[in-house]
Coordinates of C-alpha atoms in Angstrom, one line a residue:
Chain A
M1 CA 118.4 26.2 -2.4
I2 CA 115.8 28.0 -4.6
E3 CA 114.3 26.4 -7.0
I4 CA 112.0 28.4 -8.8
K5 CA 109.6 27.0 -11.7
N6 CA 106.9 28.1 -14.3
V7 CA 106.4 31.0 -11.9
T8 CA 103.7 34.1 -14.4
K9 CA 103.4 37.4 -12.4
T10 CA 99.4 38.8 -13.8
F11 CA 98.5 42.0 -12.5
V12 CA 95.0 41.8 -13.5
T13 CA 93.4 45.8 -14.2
P14 CA 90.7 46.8 -15.8
K15 CA 92.0 48.2 -18.9
Q16 CA 94.3 45.0 -18.8
N17 CA 96.7 42.3 -18.2
V18 CA 99.4 42.6 -17.9
H19 CA 101.8 39.8 -16.9
A20 CA 105.0 41.4 -14.4
C21 CA 106.9 37.3 -14.6
N22 CA 105.8 35.9 -17.9
D23 CA 106.8 31.6 -17.3
I24 CA 110.6 31.7 -15.5
S25 CA 113.1 29.2 -14.3
L26 CA 115.5 29.9 -12.4
T27 CA 118.3 27.6 -9.9
I28 CA 119.9 29.7 -7.2
E29 CA 122.7 27.3 -5.9
D30 CA 123.9 27.4 -2.2
G31 CA 126.0 29.9 -0.8
E32 CA 125.8 31.4 -5.0
I33 CA 125.2 35.4 -5.4
Y34 CA 123.0 35.4 -8.1
G35 CA 122.5 38.9 -9.7
I36 CA 119.0 39.4 -11.4
I37 CA 119.2 42.3 -13.9
G38 CA 117.1 43.8 -16.0
F39 CA 115.1 48.0 -17.0
S40 CA 112.5 49.0 -15.1
G41 CA 109.2 47.8 -15.4
A42 CA 111.6 44.6 -17.2
G43 CA 109.4 42.4 -13.6
K44 CA 112.8 42.0 -11.7
S45 CA 111.7 43.3 -8.5
T46 CA 107.9 41.2 -8.9
L47 CA 110.0 38.3 -9.2
V48 CA 112.2 38.7 -6.0
R49 CA 108.7 39.2 -4.1
C50 CA 107.6 36.0 -5.8
I51 CA 110.6 34.1 -4.2
N52 CA 108.8 35.1 -0.6
L53 CA 105.9 35.2 -1.7
L54 CA 104.8 39.3 -1.3
E55 CA 103.7 38.8 -4.0
R56 CA 101.8 35.4 -5.4
P57 CA 102.8 33.9 -8.1
T58 CA 99.9 33.2 -10.2
S59 CA 100.9 30.5 -11.3
G60 CA 104.0 27.7 -10.8
Q61 CA 105.9 26.4 -8.0
V62 CA 108.7 28.7 -5.8
L63 CA 111.0 25.5 -3.2
I64 CA 113.2 26.9 -1.1
D65 CA 115.4 23.7 -0.1
G66 CA 112.7 21.5 -1.5
A67 CA 110.0 22.6 1.0
E68 CA 107.0 24.4 -0.9
L69 CA 106.8 28.0 -0.8
T70 CA 104.0 28.0 -2.9
A71 CA 102.2 25.1 -1.3
M72 CA 102.4 26.4 2.5
S73 CA 99.1 28.5 4.2
E74 CA 100.4 31.7 5.7
T75 CA 101.4 31.0 9.0
E76 CA 103.4 28.6 7.5
L77 CA 105.1 30.3 4.6
R78 CA 105.4 33.6 8.1
K79 CA 108.0 30.7 9.7
V80 CA 109.6 30.1 6.1
R81 CA 110.7 33.5 6.1
K82 CA 112.2 34.3 9.0
K83 CA 114.6 32.3 7.2
I84 CA 114.5 34.4 4.7
G85 CA 116.2 38.4 5.0
M86 CA 115.1 41.0 3.3
I87 CA 116.5 44.4 2.3
F88 CA 114.9 47.2 0.2
Q89 CA 116.3 50.5 -1.3
H90 CA 114.4 53.1 0.5
F91 CA 115.9 50.5 3.8
N92 CA 111.7 50.9 5.4
L93 CA 113.9 51.1 8.3
M94 CA 110.9 52.0 11.1
R95 CA 111.9 55.8 12.7
S96 CA 110.4 55.2 15.5
R97 CA 112.6 53.1 16.5
T98 CA 116.7 53.2 17.5
V99 CA 119.2 50.9 15.3
A100 CA 119.5 48.7 18.4
Q101 CA 115.3 48.0 18.2
N102 CA 115.2 47.8 14.6
I103 CA 117.9 45.4 15.3
A104 CA 115.8 44.0 16.8
Y105 CA 112.0 43.7 15.9
P106 CA 112.6 40.2 14.6
L107 CA 114.0 39.0 16.9
K108 CA 110.7 39.0 19.0
G109 CA 109.1 35.5 19.7
S110 CA 112.0 33.8 19.0
G111 CA 112.3 32.8 22.2
L112 CA 115.4 34.4 22.3
S113 CA 115.7 36.2 26.3
N114 CA 116.5 40.1 26.6
E115 CA 120.2 38.9 27.4
E116 CA 120.2 37.3 24.8
I117 CA 118.3 39.7 22.2
Q118 CA 121.9 42.3 23.0
A119 CA 124.0 40.1 22.1
K120 CA 122.5 39.3 19.1
V121 CA 122.1 42.9 18.4
K122 CA 125.5 43.6 19.4
S123 CA 127.7 41.3 17.5
L124 CA 125.3 41.9 14.6
L125 CA 126.2 46.0 15.3
K126 CA 129.4 44.5 14.4
L127 CA 129.4 43.0 12.1
V128 CA 127.6 46.1 10.3
E129 CA 130.6 48.3 11.4
L130 CA 127.3 50.6 13.8
E131 CA 128.6 49.7 17.1
D132 CA 128.4 52.9 17.7
K133 CA 125.4 53.9 16.7
E134 CA 123.1 52.0 19.3
N135 CA 120.5 54.8 19.9
A136 CA 120.6 56.3 17.5
Y137 CA 117.9 56.7 15.5
P138 CA 117.5 56.3 11.7
S139 CA 116.8 59.8 10.3
Q140 CA 120.1 60.2 12.4
L141 CA 121.8 57.5 9.7
S142 CA 123.5 58.6 6.8
G143 CA 121.8 56.5 3.4
G144 CA 124.8 53.9 3.9
Q145 CA 124.3 53.9 7.3
K146 CA 120.2 53.0 7.4
Q147 CA 120.9 49.3 4.7
R148 CA 124.0 48.6 7.5
V149 CA 121.1 48.4 9.7
A150 CA 118.8 46.9 7.2
I151 CA 121.3 44.6 6.3
A152 CA 121.5 43.6 10.6
R153 CA 118.6 43.5 10.6
A154 CA 117.9 41.2 8.0
L155 CA 120.6 38.9 9.1
A156 CA 119.2 38.9 13.1
N157 CA 117.0 35.4 12.4
D158 CA 120.2 34.1 10.7
P159 CA 118.8 33.5 7.8
K160 CA 119.6 31.4 5.4
V161 CA 118.6 34.0 1.9
L162 CA 119.3 37.1 1.9
L163 CA 116.8 39.1 -1.1
C164 CA 118.3 42.5 -1.8
D165 CA 115.6 44.4 -3.6
E166 CA 118.1 47.7 -5.3
A167 CA 119.6 47.9 -1.8
T168 CA 122.4 50.0 -3.8
S169 CA 120.1 52.1 -5.9
A170 CA 119.5 55.0 -4.0
L171 CA 123.4 55.0 -3.0
D172 CA 126.6 57.2 -4.1
P173 CA 129.3 55.2 -5.8
Q174 CA 131.3 55.1 -2.6
T175 CA 128.5 53.5 -0.6
T176 CA 127.0 51.3 -3.4
H177 CA 131.1 49.9 -3.4
S178 CA 130.8 50.1 0.8
I179 CA 127.9 48.4 0.9
L180 CA 128.3 45.9 -2.5
A181 CA 131.8 44.1 0.3
L182 CA 130.0 44.0 3.1
L183 CA 127.3 41.9 1.5
K184 CA 130.1 39.8 -0.2
E185 CA 130.9 39.8 3.1
V186 CA 127.8 38.2 4.5
N187 CA 128.2 36.3 1.5
Q188 CA 131.5 34.7 2.8
K189 CA 131.8 33.9 6.3
L190 CA 127.4 33.6 7.0
G191 CA 127.4 31.3 4.0
I192 CA 124.3 33.0 3.3
T193 CA 122.8 32.7 -0.4
I194 CA 122.3 36.3 -1.7
V195 CA 119.5 36.9 -4.2
L196 CA 120.0 40.2 -5.4
I197 CA 117.7 42.7 -8.0
T198 CA 119.4 45.8 -9.9
H199 CA 119.3 48.0 -12.9
E200 CA 123.2 48.1 -12.3
M201 CA 125.3 45.7 -14.2
A202 CA 127.7 47.0 -11.9
V203 CA 126.9 45.9 -9.1
I204 CA 126.3 42.8 -11.3
K205 CA 130.1 43.3 -11.9
A206 CA 131.7 43.4 -8.6
I207 CA 130.0 40.5 -6.8
C208 CA 127.7 38.3 -8.5
D209 CA 128.2 35.1 -9.0
R210 CA 126.1 34.1 -11.9
V211 CA 123.4 36.7 -13.3
A212 CA 119.7 36.9 -15.2
V213 CA 119.0 39.3 -17.8
M214 CA 115.1 40.2 -17.9
E215 CA 113.2 42.5 -20.2
K216 CA 109.8 42.6 -20.3
G217 CA 109.0 40.4 -17.9
H218 CA 111.3 36.8 -19.3
V219 CA 114.7 36.4 -18.5
V220 CA 116.0 36.1 -21.8
E221 CA 119.7 35.2 -20.7
E222 CA 121.7 33.3 -18.2
G223 CA 125.0 32.7 -16.4
K224 CA 128.0 32.8 -15.1
I225 CA 129.6 36.2 -14.8
L226 CA 131.4 35.8 -17.2
D227 CA 130.0 33.4 -19.4
V228 CA 127.9 36.1 -20.3
F229 CA 130.2 39.5 -19.7
S230 CA 131.9 37.7 -22.0
H231 CA 130.3 36.5 -24.9
P232 CA 127.1 38.2 -24.7
K233 CA 123.3 36.9 -27.1
Q234 CA 121.0 39.7 -26.6
E235 CA 121.0 43.4 -27.6
V236 CA 119.9 44.2 -23.8
T237 CA 123.3 42.2 -22.4
K238 CA 124.9 43.9 -24.6
N239 CA 123.8 47.6 -23.6
F240 CA 124.2 47.2 -20.1
I241 CA 127.8 45.8 -21.0
R242 CA 128.0 48.2 -22.9
S243 CA 126.7 50.7 -20.0
T244 CA 130.0 49.7 -16.9
S245 CA 132.6 49.9 -19.8
S246 CA 133.9 53.4 -20.5
V247 CA 135.0 51.6 -24.0
S248 CA 130.7 51.8 -24.9
Q249 CA 131.8 55.6 -25.7
I250 CA 133.7 55.2 -28.5
Y251 CA 129.8 53.9 -30.5
E252 CA 128.6 57.7 -29.6
M253 CA 132.0 59.0 -31.0
V254 CA 132.1 57.5 -33.8
E255 CA 128.4 58.3 -34.3
K256 CA 129.8 62.0 -34.2
N257 CA 132.5 62.3 -35.7
D258 CA 135.1 62.2 -32.5
P259 CA 138.9 63.5 -34.3
L260 CA 139.5 60.1 -31.8
V261 CA 138.8 58.1 -33.8
A262 CA 138.7 60.2 -36.8
I263 CA 140.4 58.3 -39.9
K264 CA 142.3 58.0 -42.9
E265 CA 142.9 55.9 -45.7
N266 CA 143.6 52.5 -45.0
E267 CA 143.3 52.6 -41.8
S268 CA 140.4 50.6 -39.5
L269 CA 139.0 50.8 -36.8
I270 CA 138.2 48.4 -34.9
I271 CA 137.3 47.4 -31.0
L272 CA 138.9 43.4 -29.3
S273 CA 137.4 42.6 -26.4
Y274 CA 139.5 40.2 -24.2
S275 CA 137.4 37.4 -22.0
A276 CA 139.4 36.0 -19.4
G277 CA 142.2 34.1 -21.0
N278 CA 143.4 35.7 -23.8
A279 CA 144.3 38.7 -22.1
G280 CA 148.1 38.7 -21.0
E281 CA 148.9 37.9 -24.8
A282 CA 151.2 40.6 -27.0
L283 CA 148.8 40.5 -30.2
I284 CA 149.0 44.2 -31.3
S285 CA 152.2 43.6 -31.5
A286 CA 152.2 41.0 -33.0
I287 CA 150.1 41.1 -35.6
S288 CA 152.3 44.2 -36.7
R289 CA 155.2 42.3 -36.7
K290 CA 153.3 39.9 -39.3
F291 CA 151.6 42.0 -41.4
N292 CA 153.0 44.5 -42.1
V293 CA 149.9 47.0 -40.6
D294 CA 150.7 49.7 -38.0
A295 CA 148.3 49.4 -35.5
N296 CA 147.9 52.6 -32.8
I297 CA 145.7 51.9 -29.8
V298 CA 143.6 55.3 -28.9
F299 CA 142.0 54.1 -26.1
G300 CA 141.7 50.6 -24.1
N301 CA 140.7 49.7 -20.3
V302 CA 140.8 46.4 -18.7
E303 CA 138.7 45.2 -15.7
I304 CA 138.6 42.6 -13.3
I305 CA 136.1 40.5 -13.1
A306 CA 135.1 37.2 -10.6
N307 CA 138.6 37.8 -10.4
Q308 CA 139.6 37.3 -13.6
A309 CA 140.8 40.5 -16.3
M310 CA 138.7 40.9 -18.9
G311 CA 138.6 44.3 -21.2
S312 CA 138.7 45.7 -24.8
L313 CA 140.6 48.1 -26.6
V314 CA 139.6 50.4 -29.6
V315 CA 142.7 50.3 -31.7
I316 CA 144.1 52.5 -35.4
I317 CA 144.7 49.8 -37.7
S318 CA 146.4 51.2 -40.4
G319 CA 147.6 49.2 -44.1
E320 CA 146.8 47.0 -46.8
L321 CA 143.5 46.2 -46.5
S322 CA 143.9 42.8 -46.9
D323 CA 146.8 42.7 -44.6
I324 CA 144.5 44.8 -42.1
N325 CA 142.0 41.5 -43.2
Q326 CA 144.4 39.2 -41.9
A327 CA 144.8 40.6 -39.4
V328 CA 141.7 41.3 -38.3
A329 CA 141.6 37.1 -38.7
Y330 CA 143.8 35.9 -36.6
I331 CA 142.8 38.3 -33.5
R332 CA 140.0 36.2 -33.6
D333 CA 141.6 33.1 -33.7
A334 CA 143.6 34.2 -30.9
G335 CA 140.1 33.8 -29.0
V336 CA 139.6 38.2 -29.2
K337 CA 136.6 39.1 -30.3
V338 CA 137.0 41.4 -32.9
E339 CA 135.0 43.9 -33.8
V340 CA 135.1 46.3 -36.8
L341 CA 133.2 49.7 -36.6
K342 CA 134.9 50.8 -40.0
T343 CA 137.1 50.9 -42.9
C344 CA 138.0 53.9 -45.2
Chain B
M1 CA 91.6 91.8 44.7
L2 CA 88.6 90.5 46.8
D3 CA 86.9 93.8 46.3
F4 CA 87.8 94.3 42.8
I5 CA 85.9 90.3 41.8
V6 CA 83.5 91.2 43.6
Q7 CA 82.6 94.4 41.9
W8 CA 83.7 93.1 38.8
M9 CA 82.2 89.8 38.2
P10 CA 78.8 89.9 41.2
N11 CA 77.3 86.8 39.1
V12 CA 80.3 84.5 39.0
V13 CA 81.1 85.1 42.9
L14 CA 76.7 84.3 43.6
R15 CA 77.3 81.8 41.3
W16 CA 80.6 79.9 42.0
D17 CA 79.4 77.1 43.2
G18 CA 77.4 76.0 40.1
L19 CA 80.3 77.1 38.3
V20 CA 83.5 74.9 39.6
Q21 CA 79.5 72.3 39.3
A22 CA 79.2 72.4 35.4
F23 CA 83.3 73.0 34.9
W24 CA 84.0 69.4 36.3
E25 CA 80.8 67.9 34.4
T26 CA 82.8 69.8 31.1
I27 CA 86.2 67.8 32.6
I28 CA 84.5 64.1 33.0
L29 CA 82.3 63.6 30.4
L30 CA 85.9 65.0 27.8
V31 CA 87.7 62.3 30.2
V32 CA 84.6 59.9 29.7
C33 CA 83.8 60.3 25.8
G34 CA 87.3 61.5 25.1
F35 CA 88.3 58.4 26.3
L36 CA 85.6 55.7 25.1
S37 CA 86.2 57.9 21.7
F38 CA 89.9 57.9 21.7
I39 CA 89.2 52.8 22.5
V40 CA 86.7 52.9 19.7
G41 CA 88.1 55.6 16.5
L42 CA 91.3 54.0 17.4
F43 CA 89.6 50.8 16.7
L44 CA 86.7 51.4 13.5
G45 CA 90.4 53.5 12.0
V46 CA 92.2 51.0 12.1
V47 CA 90.1 48.0 10.6
L48 CA 89.5 51.4 7.5
I49 CA 93.1 50.8 6.6
V50 CA 93.3 47.1 7.0
T51 CA 89.9 46.1 5.1
K52 CA 90.0 49.1 2.6
K53 CA 91.5 47.4 -1.2
G54 CA 95.0 46.9 -0.7
G55 CA 95.2 46.4 2.8
I56 CA 96.4 44.0 5.4
L57 CA 93.2 42.0 5.9
Q58 CA 91.5 43.6 2.6
N59 CA 87.8 42.7 3.2
L60 CA 85.5 45.8 0.6
F61 CA 82.3 43.8 2.5
I62 CA 83.2 45.3 6.2
W63 CA 84.8 48.5 4.4
R64 CA 81.9 49.2 3.4
I65 CA 80.0 49.1 5.7
L66 CA 81.8 51.0 7.8
D67 CA 82.3 53.7 5.2
F68 CA 79.6 54.2 4.7
C69 CA 78.3 55.2 8.9
I70 CA 80.9 57.0 9.5
N71 CA 79.8 58.9 6.7
I72 CA 76.7 59.6 7.7
I73 CA 76.4 60.5 11.2
R74 CA 79.7 62.8 10.4
A75 CA 77.0 64.1 7.8
I76 CA 74.7 64.4 10.1
P77 CA 75.0 68.4 11.8
F78 CA 75.7 67.4 15.9
L79 CA 73.2 69.0 17.6
I80 CA 70.8 67.3 15.2
L81 CA 72.5 64.7 16.1
I82 CA 71.7 64.3 19.8
I83 CA 68.0 65.7 19.2
A84 CA 68.0 61.8 16.5
L85 CA 69.3 60.1 18.8
L86 CA 67.3 61.1 22.6
P87 CA 65.0 57.6 22.2
V88 CA 67.9 55.8 21.8
T89 CA 69.9 57.8 24.3
R90 CA 66.9 57.0 26.6
T91 CA 66.7 53.6 26.3
I92 CA 70.7 52.5 27.0
M93 CA 71.2 54.9 28.8
G94 CA 68.2 55.7 31.4
I95 CA 68.1 59.5 30.6
A96 CA 68.6 61.5 28.4
I97 CA 69.8 64.9 30.3
G98 CA 72.8 65.9 32.4
V99 CA 76.0 64.3 32.2
R100 CA 75.1 60.3 31.8
G101 CA 72.2 61.5 29.1
A102 CA 75.5 63.4 27.8
I103 CA 78.0 60.6 27.4
F104 CA 76.5 58.5 24.0
P105 CA 75.5 61.6 21.5
L106 CA 78.7 62.6 22.2
V107 CA 80.6 59.5 21.6
V108 CA 78.3 58.5 18.5
G109 CA 79.3 62.4 18.0
T110 CA 82.6 62.0 18.2
V111 CA 83.9 58.3 16.9
P112 CA 83.6 58.9 13.4
F113 CA 85.4 61.6 13.4
F114 CA 87.7 60.6 15.5
A115 CA 87.7 56.8 13.8
R116 CA 88.5 59.3 10.0
Q117 CA 91.6 60.8 11.5
I118 CA 93.0 58.4 12.0
E119 CA 92.5 56.9 9.6
A120 CA 93.9 59.3 8.5
A121 CA 96.9 58.9 10.6
L122 CA 97.6 55.6 9.7
S123 CA 97.7 56.0 6.2
E124 CA 100.9 57.4 6.3
V125 CA 103.1 54.5 7.5
D126 CA 105.5 54.5 4.5
S127 CA 103.8 51.3 2.9
G128 CA 107.4 49.4 2.5
L129 CA 106.9 48.7 6.3
I130 CA 104.6 47.2 6.3
E131 CA 106.1 45.0 3.6
A132 CA 109.3 44.8 5.8
A133 CA 107.6 43.2 8.4
Q134 CA 105.6 40.7 6.3
S135 CA 109.4 40.0 5.6
M136 CA 110.1 39.2 8.9
G137 CA 107.2 36.8 9.5
D138 CA 104.7 39.3 11.1
S139 CA 101.5 39.0 11.1
P140 CA 98.5 41.3 10.5
I141 CA 98.1 41.4 14.1
Q142 CA 101.6 41.9 14.6
I143 CA 101.5 44.8 11.4
I144 CA 98.8 46.7 12.6
F145 CA 100.2 47.1 16.3
R146 CA 104.6 47.1 16.0
V147 CA 103.8 49.0 12.6
Y148 CA 100.5 50.6 11.9
L149 CA 99.7 52.4 16.4
H150 CA 103.5 52.1 16.7
E151 CA 105.1 54.1 13.3
S152 CA 102.1 56.3 13.6
I153 CA 102.6 57.0 17.6
P154 CA 103.0 61.3 16.3
S155 CA 100.6 61.0 14.1
I156 CA 97.6 59.7 16.5
I157 CA 98.7 61.7 19.2
R158 CA 98.1 64.7 17.1
A159 CA 94.0 62.8 15.3
T160 CA 93.9 63.3 19.6
T161 CA 94.2 66.5 20.3
I162 CA 91.9 68.2 17.1
T163 CA 89.7 65.6 18.6
L164 CA 89.4 66.0 21.9
I165 CA 89.4 69.9 21.5
A166 CA 86.6 69.4 19.1
L167 CA 85.0 66.8 21.4
I168 CA 84.9 70.1 24.1
G169 CA 82.7 72.2 21.8
Y170 CA 80.4 69.2 20.5
I171 CA 80.0 68.9 25.1
A172 CA 79.1 72.6 25.0
I173 CA 76.6 71.7 22.1
V174 CA 75.0 69.3 24.1
G175 CA 75.2 71.2 27.9
S176 CA 72.7 73.7 24.9
I177 CA 70.3 71.0 25.6
G178 CA 70.6 69.7 28.6
G179 CA 73.4 68.3 29.6
G180 CA 74.8 69.4 31.9
G181 CA 78.4 71.4 31.4
I182 CA 79.6 75.0 30.8
G183 CA 78.6 74.7 28.0
N184 CA 75.0 74.7 29.9
F185 CA 75.1 77.2 32.6
A186 CA 77.1 79.8 30.4
I187 CA 73.5 79.3 28.2
A188 CA 71.9 79.5 31.9
Y189 CA 73.0 82.7 33.2
G190 CA 74.7 84.0 31.1
H191 CA 73.2 84.0 27.7
I192 CA 69.4 83.7 29.6
R193 CA 70.2 85.5 32.6
N194 CA 72.1 87.9 30.7
D195 CA 74.5 88.2 33.1
T196 CA 78.1 89.5 31.0
D197 CA 80.6 88.7 34.1
I198 CA 79.1 84.3 33.5
M199 CA 80.2 85.3 29.7
V200 CA 83.6 86.9 30.1
I201 CA 84.4 83.3 32.7
V202 CA 83.1 80.6 30.5
V203 CA 85.2 82.0 27.6
I204 CA 88.4 82.8 29.6
L205 CA 87.9 79.0 30.8
S206 CA 87.6 77.1 27.8
V207 CA 90.1 78.9 26.1
L208 CA 92.7 78.3 29.0
L209 CA 91.3 74.3 28.8
V210 CA 91.9 74.3 25.2
T211 CA 95.6 75.6 25.5
A212 CA 95.8 72.7 27.9
I213 CA 95.2 70.2 25.6
Q214 CA 97.2 72.3 22.7
S215 CA 100.4 71.9 24.9
I216 CA 100.4 68.3 26.6
G217 CA 99.3 67.4 22.7
D218 CA 102.4 69.3 21.4
F219 CA 104.8 68.6 23.8
L220 CA 104.3 64.5 23.4
V221 CA 105.0 65.4 19.7
R222 CA 107.6 66.8 19.9
K223 CA 109.1 63.8 22.2
T224 CA 107.7 60.9 20.4
T225 CA 109.2 62.3 17.1
H226 CA 112.2 60.5 16.0

């Protein structure tokens, strides 16, 4: 368990003091994948560096399994760091060393014999599916392969925790997907707790169990991924969620009066947001029958988040205003979020 | 062939033993001073990198003193530095002329030059690598050897090549005021006695020496760059 207690990190510069992290408290349970999302400058990279004390917090405590890292000497801290793997946006592999030598790097001084180290490297190469690249140099690898080597290196000392600092931000979507799948595998097979920093909601959505949303050095929202996605509270969270869904385009289209979302008299344009339990119900046909309105689905999408279906439908309802209002109320009663974009 | 040499380079034949001796002295100075300057310069270059602001062993007091001393020595033209150092050289080496007397001023003149080159080479090491090493639990000493030095081997070789070639120039300057080596030889015979063939052969030898060092350096850089 990682406990971050009232952590504040202030960078003192001649002109001003920058509060990168401001009184942040989080608890990350063993074995979970915890996402921290925020726009650049939100302080998330500083926060993740406060976990292994690459940045020493100005105040506050960091505890891992009850041991207070913030109270340790540099020597003790180095020992603890060997059990906290870390991967980076730009991979940070040693260019003068081969893939195998990079992976073996943290094993020096671990007390393992050369044969044991070689066996360890082999098994890690197998885990990250790069068995044929053992003697290649980083410059000969693609971005995704480099990140795989970095993951293998981070796992060499059998850590309990893996910190990922924008680990997929320099990769294309397909490679991102395969790296995320590997992280998920690492989490499930080896039971490693993963803390993941990103600015992409798609990454959070793909593998995280819980998420914290950061803005200007504060954690503004935190919770289980499904709750945060289905009931976002803060504007910044809503922005992030919109950024991952094609339904978000509807707002732009409404603004630009796109013909697809143009409505005539006695029509309303609404967005239905389904969450977990209610995605299955046949609400659209129900309102048509019950309230004498027509419902025309303009577009929609359903996604799988934390193994549950969630989705949005953009619908034009036509009929008497009172009927429309009743229909909207009915949908709301069914537990589906309704947003009325415009009415004529 | 022999006739040709005797006809066109009579003084070279006449002074052959002296020439070989002078060339040999230059090589000895190059090896001894190159080695000493490499060790001391590498050490000081590392100290510059780790003690500067934001370095892994930040210590601005040490950094400022070192930075200042290096700048002072580099600001003094080498010829003047040798003369200024004469009393110190005599105290330390017991003699201020010949090969022995040349070693001390050569090392003093070369070390700051090399230390700055090492500083430049090491500052090219990606800060992300330092961070990665720290995250893996490396101590500062481990980071110096396993990251800074190991990762910049090609740059260090390049810096060494440049410095050795500059050192050949320094050796000639020391030679001109009694330090031995082919510089001394060229002045004594090529310049003062105006033996053109001596000058020609000294120039040829210098060009060969520099070319050889540069080629070996380039080869090693290629071998170590991945």
